[in-house]
Amino acid sequence: MDSLKLTWHRITHWEYWPFWLVYYPMFPVWLYYSFKARSIFFFNAANPTMKNGGMAMESKMVIYNMIPQQYIPKTVYVPKEQSPELALGKVLSSDIGFPFIAKPDMGMKAFGVEKIHNKDEFKSYVSWSPSNFLVQELIPYQKEVGIFYIRKPGEEQGTITGIVSKEFLSVKGDGKSTLLQLIKKNPRSHLQLKPLRKKFGERLNEVLSEGEDLILVPYGSHTRGAKFVDISHRINEDLTRTIHAICGQMEDFHYGRLDVLYNTFEELCEGKNFKVIEINGTGGEATHIYDPKHSIFWAWKEVARHWGLLNEISILNHQKGHSYLSFKDGRAMLKQNGQNQARIRMSFH
């Protein structure tokens, strides 16, 4: 019965639909913009200094090196072939202590992002990881937003086109129910039961005290249970200036989403107490579309709006001499990206 309920929940809530089902109906829209640009892989020109425009197969470390360093966590690049002992020595000598965050250098949708508490967990992560990865200091802020930023070539200042607040997957105790029962009460957490069993083990039989909050997954990833809430109505001039102060210093960055951990929204707007934990280029979704209050039709309209801006930026940069991806190179990129995603899923699922 639980299985049937969860299946029905997935069907009736489009935020759980597979990527292809959400985006394939929009293929004619992409073809229209491809016709305008005279290239199906026009996105490459939007962010000329990012590999593939930041659509896929880009190194996170390369992008971190583009960001002014005061805005990002301390980060160490670890090659896959490096031994756990040498890698850990490199991390600790960089003034990053336990616990810290490890994640693939070429990742997607938070697969492979883990909080590492000790040497044994780090050694296990090194053995699991199918590729080069990053280690980052743990940022203490408990709130996360995704901010979509766009700056057309020639504009002095960019604009923010959407903000999503990310509510980490959590439960609240009632003094009677076990952790397992609390998880099963909400389809959002119930859908994550398999990885939660692996993470919590026997703790699932514990009873949380009344009013006790427990974060189940401390990552703002939709695929790992976070709830996305559209707070685009909170866009303001101060926040726009703060985000432009970052993006305006990044060479030829025109289109993408910043994922930000922060203390309070007011401080973020003032440019205080926050860290940029990731910047996605042209492959970054305007994730405020995933707010459960939005219909699939509203989401399609918003995606089309952003694709139109992406298309305009790409054409303007192309006119300045920045190339599009060739059809051959574009197909190779998609194939390589599919293989990379499969490796990550197999290793970390």
Short mmCIF file of C-alpha atoms in Angstrom, two decimals:
data_model
loop_
_atom_site.label_atom_id
_atom_site.label_comp_id
_atom_site.label_asym_id
_atom_site.label_seq_id
_atom_site.Cartn_x
_atom_site.Cartn_y
_atom_site.Cartn_z
CA MET A 1 0.00 0.00 0.00
CA ASP A 2 2.86 2.41 0.84
CA SER A 3 4.36 1.75 -2.56
CA LEU A 4 1.10 2.60 -4.34
CA LYS A 5 0.68 5.82 -2.35
CA LEU A 6 4.21 6.95 -3.15
CA THR A 7 3.78 6.12 -6.83
CA TRP A 8 0.57 8.15 -6.94
CA HIS A 9 2.32 11.02 -5.15
CA ARG A 10 5.08 11.02 -7.78
CA ILE A 11 2.53 11.04 -10.60
CA THR A 12 0.41 13.86 -9.16
CA HIS A 13 3.35 16.10 -8.14
CA TRP A 14 5.35 17.04 -11.21
CA GLU A 15 8.42 18.04 -9.19
CA TYR A 16 9.13 14.29 -8.94
CA TRP A 17 8.81 13.62 -12.64
CA PRO A 18 11.99 12.45 -14.41
CA PHE A 19 14.06 15.12 -16.11
CA TRP A 20 13.16 13.92 -19.60
CA LEU A 21 9.42 14.13 -18.92
CA VAL A 22 9.72 17.74 -17.76
CA TYR A 23 11.97 18.94 -20.56
CA TYR A 24 11.21 16.85 -23.65
CA PRO A 25 7.88 18.63 -24.30
CA MET A 26 9.93 21.83 -24.53
CA PHE A 27 12.19 20.56 -27.29
CA PRO A 28 10.36 22.61 -29.98
CA VAL A 29 11.15 25.74 -27.93
CA TRP A 30 14.85 24.82 -27.92
CA LEU A 31 14.69 24.20 -31.67
CA TYR A 32 13.19 27.66 -32.16
CA TYR A 33 16.06 29.31 -30.26
CA SER A 34 18.56 27.08 -32.08
CA PHE A 35 17.15 28.35 -35.38
CA LYS A 36 17.62 31.95 -34.20
CA ALA A 37 21.23 31.27 -33.25
CA ARG A 38 21.90 28.95 -36.24
CA SER A 39 23.26 26.36 -33.80
CA ILE A 40 21.65 23.74 -31.56
CA PHE A 41 24.58 24.07 -29.14
CA PHE A 42 24.45 27.86 -28.93
CA PHE A 43 24.73 27.89 -25.11
CA ASN A 44 28.50 27.50 -25.25
CA ALA A 45 28.91 31.20 -26.09
CA ALA A 46 26.94 32.46 -23.08
CA ASN A 47 29.83 31.93 -20.63
CA PRO A 48 32.92 31.81 -22.85
CA THR A 49 35.41 31.21 -20.03
CA MET A 50 33.55 28.12 -18.74
CA LYS A 51 34.00 24.77 -20.43
CA ASN A 52 30.88 24.11 -22.55
CA GLY A 53 29.48 27.35 -21.16
CA GLY A 54 28.95 25.55 -17.86
CA MET A 55 26.38 23.18 -19.38
CA ALA A 56 28.17 19.91 -18.53
CA MET A 57 31.57 18.30 -17.88
CA GLU A 58 32.95 21.49 -16.34
CA SER A 59 35.32 21.25 -13.38
CA LYS A 60 33.95 22.77 -10.20
CA MET A 61 37.49 23.62 -9.12
CA VAL A 62 38.08 25.64 -12.27
CA ILE A 63 34.89 27.58 -11.56
CA TYR A 64 35.86 28.13 -7.91
CA ASN A 65 39.11 29.65 -9.17
CA MET A 66 37.05 32.16 -11.16
CA ILE A 67 35.17 33.34 -8.04
CA PRO A 68 36.72 35.96 -5.73
CA GLN A 69 38.15 33.77 -2.97
CA GLN A 70 36.61 35.64 -0.04
CA TYR A 71 33.16 34.46 -1.12
CA ILE A 72 33.80 30.70 -1.20
CA PRO A 73 34.70 28.00 1.36
CA LYS A 74 38.30 26.83 1.67
CA THR A 75 38.58 24.19 -1.04
CA VAL A 76 41.14 21.49 -1.85
CA TYR A 77 41.27 19.51 -5.11
CA VAL A 78 42.03 15.80 -4.68
CA PRO A 79 43.04 13.70 -7.73
CA LYS A 80 41.48 10.26 -7.81
CA GLU A 81 44.85 8.52 -7.99
CA GLN A 82 46.15 10.21 -4.82
CA SER A 83 46.39 7.94 -1.77
CA PRO A 84 44.04 8.62 1.17
CA GLU A 85 47.02 9.41 3.41
CA LEU A 86 48.50 12.02 1.08
CA ALA A 87 45.10 13.48 0.32
CA LEU A 88 44.17 13.82 3.98
CA GLY A 89 47.54 15.43 4.76
CA LYS A 90 46.90 17.96 2.00
CA VAL A 91 43.44 18.73 3.40
CA LEU A 92 44.56 19.15 7.00
CA SER A 93 47.54 21.30 6.02
CA SER A 94 45.08 23.64 4.27
CA ASP A 95 43.52 24.39 7.65
CA ILE A 96 40.38 22.34 6.92
CA GLY A 97 39.44 20.18 9.90
CA PHE A 98 36.83 17.52 10.57
CA PRO A 99 33.99 17.50 9.81
CA PHE A 100 34.26 18.67 6.20
CA ILE A 101 32.38 18.24 2.91
CA ALA A 102 33.58 16.02 0.04
CA LYS A 103 32.03 16.12 -3.43
CA PRO A 104 32.89 15.12 -7.01
CA ASP A 105 34.74 17.72 -9.07
CA MET A 106 32.36 16.98 -11.94
CA GLY A 107 29.15 16.22 -10.13
CA MET A 108 25.42 16.60 -10.58
CA LYS A 109 22.37 16.99 -8.35
CA ALA A 110 24.36 16.50 -5.11
CA PHE A 111 25.20 12.85 -5.86
CA GLY A 112 28.39 12.03 -4.00
CA VAL A 113 28.19 15.02 -1.65
CA GLU A 114 28.99 13.74 1.83
CA LYS A 115 29.85 15.11 5.26
CA ILE A 116 33.08 13.46 6.43
CA HIS A 117 33.57 13.15 10.18
CA ASN A 118 36.82 11.20 10.58
CA LYS A 119 39.77 9.50 8.84
CA ASP A 120 37.95 6.21 8.30
CA GLU A 121 35.05 7.93 6.54
CA PHE A 122 37.52 9.82 4.38
CA LYS A 123 39.33 6.63 3.37
CA SER A 124 35.98 5.06 2.46
CA TYR A 125 35.06 8.10 0.38
CA VAL A 126 38.35 7.94 -1.52
CA SER A 127 37.77 4.26 -2.30
CA TRP A 128 34.17 4.90 -3.46
CA SER A 129 34.86 7.99 -5.52
CA PRO A 130 35.02 7.22 -9.26
CA SER A 131 36.70 10.52 -10.11
CA ASN A 132 38.62 13.53 -8.86
CA PHE A 133 36.87 15.26 -5.99
CA LEU A 134 36.91 18.34 -3.78
CA VAL A 135 37.13 18.80 -0.04
CA GLN A 136 35.61 21.94 1.47
CA GLU A 137 35.44 23.39 4.94
CA LEU A 138 32.06 23.00 6.63
CA ILE A 139 30.14 26.27 6.51
CA PRO A 140 28.17 26.92 9.73
CA TYR A 141 25.20 28.68 8.14
CA GLN A 142 21.97 26.67 8.12
CA LYS A 143 20.04 28.42 5.35
CA GLU A 144 20.50 28.02 1.60
CA VAL A 145 19.23 29.82 -1.48
CA GLY A 146 19.72 29.45 -5.19
CA ILE A 147 19.98 32.81 -6.95
CA PHE A 148 19.72 33.03 -10.72
CA TYR A 149 21.88 35.79 -12.19
CA ILE A 150 21.93 37.19 -15.71
CA ARG A 151 24.06 39.96 -17.22
CA LYS A 152 23.76 40.69 -20.92
CA PRO A 153 27.00 41.64 -22.70
CA GLY A 154 27.56 45.39 -22.41
CA GLU A 155 25.43 45.83 -19.29
CA GLU A 156 27.08 47.53 -16.33
CA GLN A 157 25.16 45.48 -13.77
CA GLY A 158 23.40 42.15 -13.95
CA THR A 159 19.95 41.22 -12.68
CA ILE A 160 18.45 38.47 -10.54
CA THR A 161 15.66 36.58 -12.29
CA GLY A 162 14.66 34.17 -9.54
CA ILE A 163 15.43 33.01 -5.99
CA VAL A 164 14.69 29.64 -4.46
CA SER A 165 14.88 28.93 -0.74
CA LYS A 166 15.92 25.38 0.07
CA GLU A 167 14.37 23.71 3.09
CA PHE A 168 16.53 20.77 4.16
CA LEU A 169 14.76 17.44 4.58
CA SER A 170 13.83 17.15 8.26
CA VAL A 171 11.33 15.75 10.76
CA LYS A 172 9.89 17.04 14.05
CA GLY A 173 9.46 14.69 17.01
CA ASP A 174 6.15 14.19 18.80
CA GLY A 175 7.41 12.21 21.80
CA LYS A 176 5.65 9.04 20.59
CA SER A 177 6.65 8.16 17.04
CA THR A 178 9.92 6.53 16.05
CA LEU A 179 12.17 8.21 13.54
CA LEU A 180 11.05 5.64 10.95
CA GLN A 181 7.38 6.45 11.58
CA LEU A 182 8.06 10.19 11.30
CA ILE A 183 9.84 9.66 7.99
CA LYS A 184 6.93 7.65 6.62
CA LYS A 185 4.39 10.33 7.57
CA ASN A 186 5.64 12.68 4.85
CA PRO A 187 5.94 11.50 1.22
CA ARG A 188 8.92 13.84 0.75
CA SER A 189 10.97 12.01 3.37
CA HIS A 190 9.38 8.61 2.70
CA LEU A 191 10.69 8.77 -0.88
CA GLN A 192 14.21 9.04 0.60
CA LEU A 193 13.79 6.04 2.90
CA LYS A 194 16.34 3.79 1.19
CA PRO A 195 19.36 6.13 1.66
CA LEU A 196 18.02 7.16 5.10
CA ARG A 197 18.02 3.51 6.22
CA LYS A 198 21.66 3.30 5.18
CA LYS A 199 22.51 6.54 6.99
CA PHE A 200 20.62 6.09 10.28
CA GLY A 201 20.49 2.30 10.70
CA GLU A 202 19.23 1.35 14.17
CA ARG A 203 18.57 5.00 15.00
CA LEU A 204 15.37 4.69 12.97
CA ASN A 205 13.85 2.95 16.00
CA GLU A 206 14.56 5.93 18.30
CA VAL A 207 11.71 8.14 19.51
CA LEU A 208 12.33 11.86 19.09
CA SER A 209 11.19 14.06 21.96
CA GLU A 210 8.24 16.37 21.35
CA GLY A 211 9.25 19.41 19.30
CA GLU A 212 12.73 18.07 18.53
CA ASP A 213 13.85 18.93 14.99
CA LEU A 214 16.18 16.57 13.16
CA ILE A 215 17.69 17.41 9.80
CA LEU A 216 17.77 14.17 7.83
CA VAL A 217 19.75 15.43 4.83
CA PRO A 218 21.76 18.67 5.31
CA TYR A 219 22.00 19.45 1.59
CA GLY A 220 19.82 21.75 -0.50
CA SER A 221 19.30 19.23 -3.28
CA HIS A 222 15.89 18.52 -4.73
CA THR A 223 16.90 14.95 -5.57
CA ARG A 224 17.82 14.36 -1.92
CA GLY A 225 14.54 15.55 -0.49
CA ALA A 226 14.93 19.30 0.01
CA LYS A 227 11.79 21.36 -0.51
CA PHE A 228 12.22 24.27 -2.92
CA VAL A 229 10.28 27.44 -2.15
CA ASP A 230 10.08 30.32 -4.64
CA ILE A 231 10.99 33.57 -2.86
CA SER A 232 11.61 35.62 -5.99
CA HIS A 233 9.39 38.33 -4.50
CA ARG A 234 12.31 39.12 -2.16
CA ILE A 235 14.58 40.29 -4.97
CA ASN A 236 15.80 43.79 -4.09
CA GLU A 237 18.47 46.30 -5.09
CA ASP A 238 20.80 45.50 -2.18
CA LEU A 239 20.82 41.78 -2.96
CA THR A 240 21.35 42.50 -6.65
CA ARG A 241 24.37 44.66 -5.85
CA THR A 242 25.79 41.97 -3.54
CA ILE A 243 25.48 39.23 -6.16
CA HIS A 244 26.81 41.46 -8.94
CA ALA A 245 29.85 42.28 -6.77
CA ILE A 246 30.70 38.58 -7.05
CA CYS A 247 29.67 37.80 -10.61
CA GLY A 248 30.93 41.06 -12.06
CA GLN A 249 34.46 40.03 -11.08
CA MET A 250 34.18 36.71 -12.92
CA GLU A 251 35.52 37.01 -16.45
CA ASP A 252 32.79 36.68 -19.10
CA PHE A 253 30.22 35.17 -16.74
CA HIS A 254 26.74 36.09 -17.96
CA TYR A 255 24.26 33.34 -17.08
CA GLY A 256 23.89 30.92 -14.20
CA ARG A 257 22.77 30.08 -10.68
CA LEU A 258 24.64 30.69 -7.44
CA ASP A 259 23.96 28.35 -4.52
CA VAL A 260 24.57 30.27 -1.30
CA LEU A 261 24.68 29.38 2.39
CA TYR A 262 23.82 32.33 4.62
CA ASN A 263 22.96 33.39 8.16
CA THR A 264 20.04 35.81 7.67
CA PHE A 265 18.50 37.15 4.48
CA GLU A 266 19.08 40.71 5.66
CA GLU A 267 22.79 40.06 6.16
CA LEU A 268 23.01 38.38 2.76
CA CYS A 269 21.52 41.47 1.13
CA GLU A 270 24.13 43.57 2.96
CA GLY A 271 26.93 41.27 1.74
CA LYS A 272 27.66 39.79 5.18
CA ASN A 273 27.89 36.27 6.61
CA PHE A 274 27.42 34.09 3.54
CA LYS A 275 29.41 31.76 1.30
CA VAL A 276 28.89 30.73 -2.32
CA ILE A 277 29.08 26.94 -2.28
CA GLU A 278 28.58 26.49 -6.03
CA ILE A 279 28.03 28.34 -9.29
CA ASN A 280 26.31 26.56 -12.17
CA GLY A 281 26.59 27.96 -15.68
CA THR A 282 24.23 27.36 -18.58
CA GLY A 283 23.34 23.92 -17.22
CA GLY A 284 21.97 25.46 -14.04
CA GLU A 285 18.20 25.30 -13.73
CA ALA A 286 16.06 28.18 -12.50
CA THR A 287 15.15 25.94 -9.57
CA HIS A 288 12.43 28.19 -8.16
CA ILE A 289 10.19 26.43 -10.71
CA TYR A 290 10.14 23.40 -8.39
CA ASP A 291 8.10 25.13 -5.69
CA PRO A 292 5.12 22.76 -5.21
CA LYS A 293 2.74 25.69 -5.62
CA HIS A 294 3.76 26.11 -9.28
CA SER A 295 2.07 24.16 -12.05
CA ILE A 296 4.02 22.43 -14.80
CA PHE A 297 2.65 25.02 -17.24
CA TRP A 298 4.03 27.87 -15.13
CA ALA A 299 7.37 26.05 -14.95
CA TRP A 300 7.50 25.61 -18.74
CA LYS A 301 6.82 29.32 -19.20
CA GLU A 302 9.63 30.23 -16.79
CA VAL A 303 12.08 27.82 -18.44
CA ALA A 304 11.23 29.31 -21.85
CA ARG A 305 11.85 32.81 -20.46
CA HIS A 306 15.32 31.85 -19.24
CA TRP A 307 16.15 30.02 -22.45
CA GLY A 308 15.22 33.18 -24.34
CA LEU A 309 17.68 35.19 -22.24
CA LEU A 310 20.32 32.50 -22.70
CA ASN A 311 19.77 32.62 -26.44
CA GLU A 312 20.05 36.42 -26.56
CA ILE A 313 23.29 36.42 -24.55
CA SER A 314 24.79 33.65 -26.67
CA ILE A 315 24.01 35.45 -29.93
CA LEU A 316 25.48 38.74 -28.64
CA ASN A 317 28.67 36.97 -27.51
CA HIS A 318 28.85 35.07 -30.80
CA GLN A 319 28.75 38.39 -32.63
CA LYS A 320 31.77 39.41 -30.53
CA GLY A 321 33.70 36.38 -31.78
CA HIS A 322 32.92 33.69 -29.21
CA SER A 323 32.20 30.37 -30.90
CA TYR A 324 29.34 27.92 -30.53
CA LEU A 325 30.00 24.23 -29.98
CA SER A 326 30.10 22.25 -33.20
CA PHE A 327 27.47 19.56 -33.62
CA LYS A 328 30.17 16.88 -33.35
CA ASP A 329 31.64 18.33 -30.16
CA GLY A 330 28.19 18.87 -28.69
CA ARG A 331 27.18 15.24 -29.22
CA ALA A 332 30.49 14.09 -27.73
CA MET A 333 29.89 16.29 -24.67
CA LEU A 334 26.41 14.84 -24.12
CA LYS A 335 27.70 11.28 -24.42
CA GLN A 336 30.59 11.92 -22.05
CA ASN A 337 28.29 13.64 -19.56
CA GLY A 338 25.89 10.68 -19.60
CA GLN A 339 28.75 8.28 -18.86
CA ASN A 340 29.99 10.50 -16.03
CA GLN A 341 26.54 10.69 -14.44
CA ALA A 342 26.16 6.91 -14.65
CA ARG A 343 29.51 6.40 -12.87
CA ILE A 344 28.56 8.78 -10.07
CA ARG A 345 25.14 7.22 -9.57
CA MET A 346 26.58 3.69 -9.45
CA SER A 347 29.27 4.68 -6.97
CA PHE A 348 27.24 6.76 -4.54
CA HIS A 349 23.70 5.37 -4.72
#
